[in-house]
């Protein structure tokens, strides 16, 4: 039995370019791995088949689950046709939240299998398997703080974010990723994140300057659900957050706090208001 933690990701910033011929969009994102995580257990067998089980009933057990797809692609990269696995996923990361929950389970499977097989694949080869699995999977394999470009597969590790507490709140609704990309294509963006400014603030270890630049272009989509996003951001800021922003295509919103006690106080209030709110810390590089 092998075990691995699957950390959630947050977008410190998220910028989107025009649609590409393949239907995807080029992105420029500063990503952060955090301590909110799913727990993965893998039993390897020689059935040649992979399936998943989870504490949540609606998590698929077949290839529709990125964790199953990742294991299949990992075995394929090893040219091992007889290897099979049963993957148990204990979900703590909310689904449909913009925190790469499915992608990070897949990433944890890739790291865990590589450990089991004595680091048979190099970090570069692992990232290739991740890229074939899905757009957010390469960052989730790498972890830490990183710049992600292209579909998310072009990664540059950045200096770790200074010590802080994240308060992550998810309202009850979820937002469909393809739907939000389509809505974004129909509007002209008002503004873009200052990615270079975030990178230099990370280099200087200046948390205040990072927090001032939190920005996600998806918040500009005219959608009434963004009113709730704005409302949560305001509550985080009035509770003492240095900055607040939606992550990915939502619906989760997070604030960054320097004072952990303030963070815990806001967190328990927002949990009452919206149903899901947790505190988390930054997590460093995984490979
Ligand atoms: O990567 P994932 O399968 O989660 O993406 C879901 C959908 O979101 C894609 O089919 C595409 O419509 C949109 N997407 C995009 N550009 C990206 C990532 C996702 O247009 N970089």
Coordinates of C-alpha atoms and ligand atoms in Angstrom, one line a residue:
X1 CA 0.0 0.0 0.0
X2 CA 1.4 3.4 -0.9
X3 CA 0.1 6.7 0.4
X4 CA 0.5 10.3 -0.8
X5 CA -1.0 13.7 0.0
X6 CA -2.7 15.6 -2.9
X7 CA -2.4 19.3 -2.1
X8 CA -4.9 21.8 -3.5
X9 CA -3.7 24.7 -5.7
X10 CA -4.7 28.4 -5.5
X11 CA -4.2 31.0 -8.2
X12 CA -2.3 34.0 -6.9
X13 CA -3.0 35.4 -10.3
X14 CA -4.8 34.2 -13.5
X15 CA -4.6 35.8 -16.9
X16 CA -6.1 34.3 -20.1
X17 CA -5.1 35.0 -23.8
X18 CA -7.2 34.5 -26.9
X19 CA -8.6 31.0 -27.8
X20 CA -6.2 28.7 -29.6
X21 CA -7.0 26.6 -32.7
X22 CA -7.2 23.5 -30.4
X23 CA -10.0 25.0 -28.4
X24 CA -7.9 25.7 -25.4
X25 CA -6.6 29.2 -24.2
X26 CA -3.1 30.2 -23.3
X27 CA -2.8 31.2 -19.7
X28 CA -0.4 33.1 -17.5
X29 CA -0.8 32.1 -13.9
X30 CA 1.0 32.3 -10.6
X31 CA 0.1 29.1 -8.7
X32 CA 0.5 28.1 -5.1
X33 CA 0.2 24.7 -3.5
X34 CA -1.5 24.7 -0.1
X35 CA -1.9 22.3 2.9
X36 CA -5.6 21.6 2.2
X37 CA -5.3 18.1 0.7
X38 CA -7.0 14.8 -0.3
X39 CA -5.4 11.5 0.9
X40 CA -4.5 9.0 -1.7
X41 CA -3.8 5.2 -1.1
X42 CA -2.8 2.9 -3.9
X43 CA -2.7 -0.9 -3.9
X44 CA -0.7 -2.1 -6.9
X45 CA -1.7 -5.5 -8.4
X46 CA -1.1 -7.3 -11.7
X47 CA -4.6 -7.2 -13.1
X48 CA -3.7 -4.7 -15.9
X49 CA -6.7 -2.6 -14.7
X50 CA -7.0 0.6 -12.8
X51 CA -10.0 1.8 -10.8
X52 CA -10.7 4.3 -8.1
X53 CA -12.9 4.5 -5.1
X54 CA -13.7 7.5 -2.9
X55 CA -15.6 8.6 0.2
X56 CA -17.7 10.7 -2.2
X57 CA -20.2 8.7 -4.2
X58 CA -20.2 10.8 -7.3
X59 CA -16.4 10.6 -7.9
X60 CA -16.0 8.4 -11.0
X61 CA -14.2 5.1 -10.7
X62 CA -13.1 4.8 -14.3
X63 CA -11.0 6.8 -16.8
X64 CA -13.2 9.8 -16.3
X65 CA -11.3 10.2 -13.0
X66 CA -8.0 11.9 -13.8
X67 CA -6.3 9.7 -11.1
X68 CA -7.2 6.6 -13.0
X69 CA -6.1 8.1 -16.3
X70 CA -2.8 9.2 -14.7
X71 CA -2.0 5.7 -13.4
X72 CA -2.8 4.2 -16.9
X73 CA -0.4 6.7 -18.5
X74 CA 2.3 6.1 -15.9
X75 CA 2.2 2.3 -16.5
X76 CA 2.2 3.0 -20.3
X77 CA 5.3 5.2 -19.9
X78 CA 7.0 2.3 -18.1
X79 CA 5.7 -0.1 -20.8
X80 CA 4.3 -2.2 -18.1
X81 CA 1.1 -3.8 -19.4
X82 CA 0.3 -6.1 -16.5
X83 CA 0.4 -3.5 -13.7
X84 CA -2.9 -2.5 -12.2
X85 CA -4.0 -0.5 -9.2
X86 CA -6.9 0.3 -6.9
X87 CA -6.8 4.0 -5.9
X88 CA -8.6 5.1 -2.8
X89 CA -9.3 8.8 -2.6
X90 CA -10.4 10.5 0.6
X91 CA -11.7 13.9 -0.7
X92 CA -11.2 17.0 1.5
X93 CA -10.8 19.5 -1.4
X94 CA -14.2 20.7 -2.5
X95 CA -15.2 19.6 -6.1
X96 CA -15.9 22.4 -8.6
X97 CA -14.0 25.0 -6.6
X98 CA -11.1 26.0 -8.9
X99 CA -8.6 24.3 -6.6
X100 CA -7.5 21.5 -9.1
X101 CA -9.0 18.8 -6.9
X102 CA -9.1 16.1 -9.6
X103 CA -5.8 17.2 -11.1
X104 CA -4.0 17.0 -7.8
X105 CA -5.3 13.5 -7.1
X106 CA -3.8 12.5 -10.5
X107 CA -0.5 14.3 -9.6
X108 CA -0.3 12.4 -6.3
X109 CA -0.8 9.1 -8.1
X110 CA 2.0 10.0 -10.5
X111 CA 4.4 10.9 -7.7
X112 CA 3.5 7.9 -5.6
X113 CA 3.8 5.4 -8.4
X114 CA 7.2 6.8 -9.3
X115 CA 8.4 6.4 -5.7
X116 CA 7.1 2.8 -5.7
X117 CA 9.0 2.0 -8.9
X118 CA 12.3 3.4 -7.5
X119 CA 12.1 6.8 -9.4
X120 CA 12.0 4.9 -12.7
X121 CA 11.0 8.2 -14.5
X122 CA 13.0 11.4 -14.2
X123 CA 11.2 14.6 -13.1
X124 CA 11.0 15.8 -16.7
X125 CA 9.4 12.4 -17.7
X126 CA 6.9 12.7 -14.8
X127 CA 5.9 16.1 -16.0
X128 CA 5.3 14.7 -19.5
X129 CA 2.9 12.0 -18.1
X130 CA 1.2 14.8 -16.1
X131 CA 0.8 16.9 -19.2
X132 CA -0.9 14.1 -21.1
X133 CA -3.2 13.6 -18.1
X134 CA -4.6 17.2 -18.0
X135 CA -3.8 21.0 -18.0
X136 CA -3.4 21.5 -14.2
X137 CA -1.7 18.2 -13.5
X138 CA 2.0 19.3 -14.2
X139 CA 1.8 22.1 -11.6
X140 CA 0.2 19.8 -9.1
X141 CA 3.1 17.3 -9.5
X142 CA 5.6 20.1 -9.0
X143 CA 4.0 22.0 -6.2
X144 CA 5.4 25.0 -4.3
X145 CA 5.0 28.4 -6.0
X146 CA 5.3 28.5 -9.8
X147 CA 4.5 30.4 -12.9
X148 CA 2.4 28.3 -15.3
X149 CA 2.0 29.3 -19.0
X150 CA 0.6 27.7 -22.1
X151 CA -2.3 25.4 -21.0
X152 CA -0.5 25.2 -17.7
X153 CA 2.2 22.8 -18.7
X154 CA 5.1 25.4 -19.1
X155 CA 6.3 25.7 -15.6
X156 CA 8.9 27.9 -13.9
X157 CA 9.4 27.5 -10.1
X158 CA 9.4 30.8 -8.2
X159 CA 10.7 31.7 -4.8
X160 CA 8.4 30.3 -2.0
X161 CA 5.6 32.7 -0.9
X162 CA 6.5 34.2 2.6
X163 CA 4.8 32.6 5.7
X164 CA 1.1 33.4 5.7
X165 CA -2.3 31.8 6.4
X166 CA -4.9 31.3 3.6
X167 CA -8.6 31.4 4.4
X168 CA -10.4 29.5 1.6
X169 CA -14.2 29.8 1.3
X170 CA -16.4 28.0 -1.2
X171 CA -20.0 29.0 -1.6
X172 CA -22.5 26.2 -2.3
X173 CA -22.7 26.7 -6.1
X174 CA -20.0 25.5 -8.5
X175 CA -19.0 27.2 -11.8
X176 CA -18.4 25.1 -15.0
X177 CA -14.9 25.7 -16.4
X178 CA -15.8 25.5 -20.1
X179 CA -18.8 27.7 -19.6
X180 CA -16.7 30.4 -17.9
X181 CA -14.0 30.3 -20.7
X182 CA -16.8 30.8 -23.3
X183 CA -18.2 33.7 -21.3
X184 CA -14.7 35.3 -21.1
X185 CA -14.3 35.0 -24.9
X186 CA -17.4 37.2 -25.3
X187 CA -16.0 40.2 -23.3
X188 CA -13.2 42.6 -23.5
X189 CA -11.0 42.4 -20.4
X190 CA -10.8 45.6 -18.4
X191 CA -7.4 44.8 -17.0
X192 CA -4.7 42.1 -16.6
X193 CA -2.8 40.9 -13.6
X194 CA 0.7 42.4 -12.9
X195 CA 2.4 39.1 -13.2
X196 CA 5.9 40.6 -13.4
X197 CA 5.1 42.6 -10.2
X198 CA 4.1 39.5 -8.4
X199 CA 7.3 37.7 -9.4
X200 CA 9.5 40.5 -8.2
X201 CA 7.5 40.7 -4.9
X202 CA 8.1 37.0 -4.5
X203 CA 11.8 37.5 -5.2
X204 CA 11.8 40.3 -2.5
X205 CA 9.8 38.2 -0.1
X206 CA 7.3 41.0 0.1
X207 CA 3.9 39.6 1.1
X208 CA 2.1 42.9 1.1
X209 CA 3.1 43.7 -2.5
X210 CA 2.0 40.2 -3.5
X211 CA -1.4 40.6 -1.8
X212 CA -1.9 44.0 -3.5
X213 CA -1.6 42.3 -6.9
X214 CA -4.0 39.3 -6.5
X215 CA -6.0 39.2 -9.7
X216 CA -8.2 36.8 -11.6
X217 CA -9.6 37.8 -15.0
X218 CA -12.6 35.4 -14.6
X219 CA -14.0 37.7 -11.9
X220 CA -14.7 40.2 -14.8
X221 CA -17.2 37.8 -16.4
X222 CA -20.7 39.3 -16.1
X223 CA -22.3 36.5 -14.1
X224 CA -24.5 37.1 -11.1
X225 CA -22.6 34.4 -9.1
X226 CA -19.6 36.9 -9.1
X227 CA -21.7 39.0 -6.7
X228 CA -21.3 36.3 -4.1
X229 CA -17.5 36.1 -4.9
X230 CA -17.3 39.9 -4.3
X231 CA -19.2 39.6 -1.1
X232 CA -16.9 36.9 0.3
X233 CA -13.8 38.9 -0.8
X234 CA -15.2 42.0 1.1
X235 CA -15.8 39.9 4.2
X236 CA -12.2 38.5 4.0
X237 CA -10.8 42.0 3.6
X238 CA -12.8 43.5 6.4
X239 CA -11.7 40.6 8.6
X240 CA -8.0 41.5 8.1
X241 CA -6.9 39.8 4.9
X242 CA -4.1 41.6 3.1
X243 CA -5.7 40.7 -0.2
X244 CA -8.5 38.4 -1.6
X245 CA -9.3 36.8 -4.9
X246 CA -11.2 33.9 -6.6
X247 CA -9.1 30.9 -7.5
X248 CA -9.2 29.3 -11.0
X249 CA -12.7 29.3 -12.5
X250 CA -14.2 29.4 -8.9
X251 CA -16.2 29.2 -7.1
X252 CA -13.8 29.2 -4.1
X253 CA -12.4 32.5 -3.0
X254 CA -9.4 33.0 -0.7
X255 CA -7.8 35.7 1.4
X256 CA -4.2 35.9 2.6
X257 CA -3.5 36.8 6.3
X258 CA -0.4 37.6 8.2
X259 CA -2.1 37.1 11.5
X260 CA -3.2 33.5 12.0
X261 CA -5.6 34.3 14.8
X262 CA -7.5 36.8 12.6
X263 CA -7.6 34.2 9.9
X264 CA -9.2 31.5 12.2
X265 CA -11.8 34.0 13.4
X266 CA -12.9 35.0 9.9
X267 CA -12.8 31.4 8.9
X268 CA -15.3 30.2 11.5
X269 CA -17.7 33.1 10.6
X270 CA -17.5 32.4 6.8
X271 CA -18.0 28.7 7.4
X272 CA -21.3 29.6 9.1
X273 CA -22.3 31.9 6.2
X274 CA -21.3 29.8 3.2
X275 CA -21.0 26.2 4.3
X276 CA -17.3 25.6 3.5
X277 CA -14.3 27.5 4.8
X278 CA -10.9 26.3 5.9
X279 CA -7.5 27.7 6.9
X280 CA -4.4 26.4 5.0
X281 CA -0.6 27.1 4.8
X282 CA 1.7 27.3 1.7
X283 CA 3.3 24.0 0.8
X284 CA 6.8 23.8 -0.9
X285 CA 8.0 22.0 -4.0
X286 CA 7.1 18.2 -4.2
X287 CA 9.7 17.0 -6.8
Ligands
LIG1 O1 -8.2 21.1 -18.7 P1 -9.6 20.8 -18.4 O2 -10.1 19.6 -19.0 O3 -10.0 21.0 -17.0 O4 -10.4 22.0 -19.2 C1 -11.8 22.0 -19.3 C2 -12.2 22.9 -20.4 O5 -11.8 24.3 -20.1 C3 -11.5 22.7 -21.8 O6 -12.2 21.7 -22.5 C4 -11.6 24.1 -22.4 O7 -12.9 24.3 -22.9 C5 -11.4 25.0 -21.2 N1 -9.9 25.4 -21.1 C6 -9.4 26.3 -21.9 N2 -8.1 26.6 -21.8 C7 -7.3 26.1 -20.8 C8 -7.8 25.2 -19.9 C9 -9.2 24.8 -20.1 O8 -10.1 26.8 -22.8 N3 -6.0 26.5 -20.7

